[in-house]
PDB file of C-alpha atoms in Angstrom:
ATOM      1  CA  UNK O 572       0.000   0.000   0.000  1.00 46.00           C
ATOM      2  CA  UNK O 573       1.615   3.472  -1.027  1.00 48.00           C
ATOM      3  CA  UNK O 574      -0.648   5.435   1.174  1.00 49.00           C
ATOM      4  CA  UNK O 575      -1.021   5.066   4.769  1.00 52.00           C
ATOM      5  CA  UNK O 576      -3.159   6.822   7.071  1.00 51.00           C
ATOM      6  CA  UNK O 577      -4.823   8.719   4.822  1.00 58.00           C
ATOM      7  CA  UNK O 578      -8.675   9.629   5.427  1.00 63.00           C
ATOM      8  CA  UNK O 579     -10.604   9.022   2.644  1.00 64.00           C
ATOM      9  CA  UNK O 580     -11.234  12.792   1.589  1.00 66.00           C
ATOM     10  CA  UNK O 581      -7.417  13.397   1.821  1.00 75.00           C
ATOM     11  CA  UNK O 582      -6.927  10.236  -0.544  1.00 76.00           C
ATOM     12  CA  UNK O 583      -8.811  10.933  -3.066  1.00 79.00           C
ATOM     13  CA  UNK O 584      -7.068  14.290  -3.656  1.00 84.00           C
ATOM     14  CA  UNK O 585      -3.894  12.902  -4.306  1.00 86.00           C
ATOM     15  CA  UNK O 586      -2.041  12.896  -8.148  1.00 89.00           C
ATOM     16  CA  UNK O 587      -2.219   9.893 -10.060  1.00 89.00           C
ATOM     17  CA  UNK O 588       1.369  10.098 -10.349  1.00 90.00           C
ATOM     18  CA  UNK O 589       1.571   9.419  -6.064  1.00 86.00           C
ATOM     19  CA  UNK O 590      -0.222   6.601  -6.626  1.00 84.00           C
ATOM     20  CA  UNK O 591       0.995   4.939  -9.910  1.00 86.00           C
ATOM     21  CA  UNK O 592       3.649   1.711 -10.215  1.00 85.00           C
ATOM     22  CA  UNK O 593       6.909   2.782 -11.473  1.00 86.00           C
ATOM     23  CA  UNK O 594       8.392  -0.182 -12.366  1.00 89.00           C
ATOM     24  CA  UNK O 595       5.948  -1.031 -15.348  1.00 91.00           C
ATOM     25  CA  UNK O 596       5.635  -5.138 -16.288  1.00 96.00           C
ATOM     26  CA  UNK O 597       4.253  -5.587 -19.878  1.00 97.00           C
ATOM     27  CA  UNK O 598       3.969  -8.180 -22.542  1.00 97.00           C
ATOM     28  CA  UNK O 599       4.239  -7.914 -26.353  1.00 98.00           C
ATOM     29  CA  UNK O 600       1.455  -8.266 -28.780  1.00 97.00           C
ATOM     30  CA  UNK O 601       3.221 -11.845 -29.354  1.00 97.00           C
ATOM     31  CA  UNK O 602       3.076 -13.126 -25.919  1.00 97.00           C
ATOM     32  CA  UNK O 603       0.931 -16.670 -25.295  1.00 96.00           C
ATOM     33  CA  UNK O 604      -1.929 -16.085 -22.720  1.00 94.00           C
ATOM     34  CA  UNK O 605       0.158 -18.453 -20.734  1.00 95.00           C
ATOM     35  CA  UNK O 606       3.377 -16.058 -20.321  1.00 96.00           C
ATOM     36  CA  UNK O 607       1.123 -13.274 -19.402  1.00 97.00           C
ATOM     37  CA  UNK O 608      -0.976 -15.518 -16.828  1.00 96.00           C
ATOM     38  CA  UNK O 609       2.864 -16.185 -15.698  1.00 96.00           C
ATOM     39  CA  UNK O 610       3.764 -12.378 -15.374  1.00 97.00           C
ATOM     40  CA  UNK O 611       0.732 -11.791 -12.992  1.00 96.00           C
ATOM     41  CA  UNK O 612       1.334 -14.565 -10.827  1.00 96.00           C
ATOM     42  CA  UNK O 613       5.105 -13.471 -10.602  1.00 97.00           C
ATOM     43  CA  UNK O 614       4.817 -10.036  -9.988  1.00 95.00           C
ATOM     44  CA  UNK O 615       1.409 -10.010  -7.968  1.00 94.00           C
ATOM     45  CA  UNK O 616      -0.526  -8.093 -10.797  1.00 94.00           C
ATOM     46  CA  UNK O 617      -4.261  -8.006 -12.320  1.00 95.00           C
ATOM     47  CA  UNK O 618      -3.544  -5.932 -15.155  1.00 96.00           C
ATOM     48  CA  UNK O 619      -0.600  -5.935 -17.691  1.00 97.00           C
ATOM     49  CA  UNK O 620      -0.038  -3.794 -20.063  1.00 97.00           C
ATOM     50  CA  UNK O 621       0.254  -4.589 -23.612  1.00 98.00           C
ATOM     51  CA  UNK O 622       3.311  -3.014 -25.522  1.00 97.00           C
ATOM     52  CA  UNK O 623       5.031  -2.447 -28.413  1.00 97.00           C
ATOM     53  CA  UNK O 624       9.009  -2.633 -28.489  1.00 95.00           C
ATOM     54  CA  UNK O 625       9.154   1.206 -28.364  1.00 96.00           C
ATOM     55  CA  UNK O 626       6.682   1.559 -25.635  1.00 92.00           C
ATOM     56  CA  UNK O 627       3.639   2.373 -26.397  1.00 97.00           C
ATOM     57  CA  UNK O 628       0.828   1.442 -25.118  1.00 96.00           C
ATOM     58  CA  UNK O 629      -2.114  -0.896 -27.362  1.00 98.00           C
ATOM     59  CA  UNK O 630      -4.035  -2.742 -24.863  1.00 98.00           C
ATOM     60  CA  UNK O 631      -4.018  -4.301 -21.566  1.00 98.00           C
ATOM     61  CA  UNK O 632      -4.842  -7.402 -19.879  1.00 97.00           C
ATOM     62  CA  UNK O 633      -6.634  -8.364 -17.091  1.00 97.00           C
ATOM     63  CA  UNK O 634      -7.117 -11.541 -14.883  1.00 95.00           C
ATOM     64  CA  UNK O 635     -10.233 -11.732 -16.183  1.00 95.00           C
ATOM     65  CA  UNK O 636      -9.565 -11.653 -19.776  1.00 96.00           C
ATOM     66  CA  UNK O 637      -7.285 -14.441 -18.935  1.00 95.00           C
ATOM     67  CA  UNK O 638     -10.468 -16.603 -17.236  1.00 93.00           C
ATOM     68  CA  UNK O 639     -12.532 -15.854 -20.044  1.00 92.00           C
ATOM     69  CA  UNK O 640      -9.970 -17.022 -22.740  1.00 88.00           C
ATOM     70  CA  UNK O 641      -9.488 -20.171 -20.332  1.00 85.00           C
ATOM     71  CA  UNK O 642     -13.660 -20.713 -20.573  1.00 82.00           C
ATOM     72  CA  UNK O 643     -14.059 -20.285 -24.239  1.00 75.00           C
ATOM     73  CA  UNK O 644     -10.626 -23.037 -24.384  1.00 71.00           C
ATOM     74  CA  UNK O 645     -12.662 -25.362 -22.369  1.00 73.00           C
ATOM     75  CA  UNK O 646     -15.805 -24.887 -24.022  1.00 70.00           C
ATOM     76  CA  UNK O 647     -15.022 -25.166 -27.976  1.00 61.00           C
ATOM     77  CA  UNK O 648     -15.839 -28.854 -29.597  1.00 65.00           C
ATOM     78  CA  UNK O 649     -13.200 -31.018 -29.905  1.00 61.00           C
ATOM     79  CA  UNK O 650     -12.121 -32.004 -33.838  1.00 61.00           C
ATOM     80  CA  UNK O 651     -13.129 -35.463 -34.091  1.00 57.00           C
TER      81      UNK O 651
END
């Protein structure tokens, strides 16, 4: 938690930037629902951020973008 002791007037008055992660985790466009599920789990994350190699910013996912790609796997027909 980056705030402490904060009432809840005084916290929602602070700058996005007080409150924002620094150290930014992303994935490529490329990257298998797996490595991203992977990512999360590693660095204790719901959301990643979904990047290009210079940085910027196309997409992000979430947990549950990751269940709902799971459920759709699990639900589709198998090829006979």
């Amino acid at each position: 938690v980056r705030v402490l002791a904060l009432d809840g007037h005084a916290a929602m008055t602070l700058r996005a930037a007080e409150l924002m992660t620094r150290e930014l985790v992303s994935v490529r466009p490329d990257a298998t629902a797996e490595s991203a599920r992977r990512l999360m789990l590693k660095h204790g994350i719901r959301h990643l951020p979904v990047t290009t190699r210079q940085g910027d910013l196309l997409g992000v996912i979430s947990q549950r973008d990751l269940l709902a790609a799971s459920s759709l796997a699990t639900q589709r027909p198998r090829a006979a």
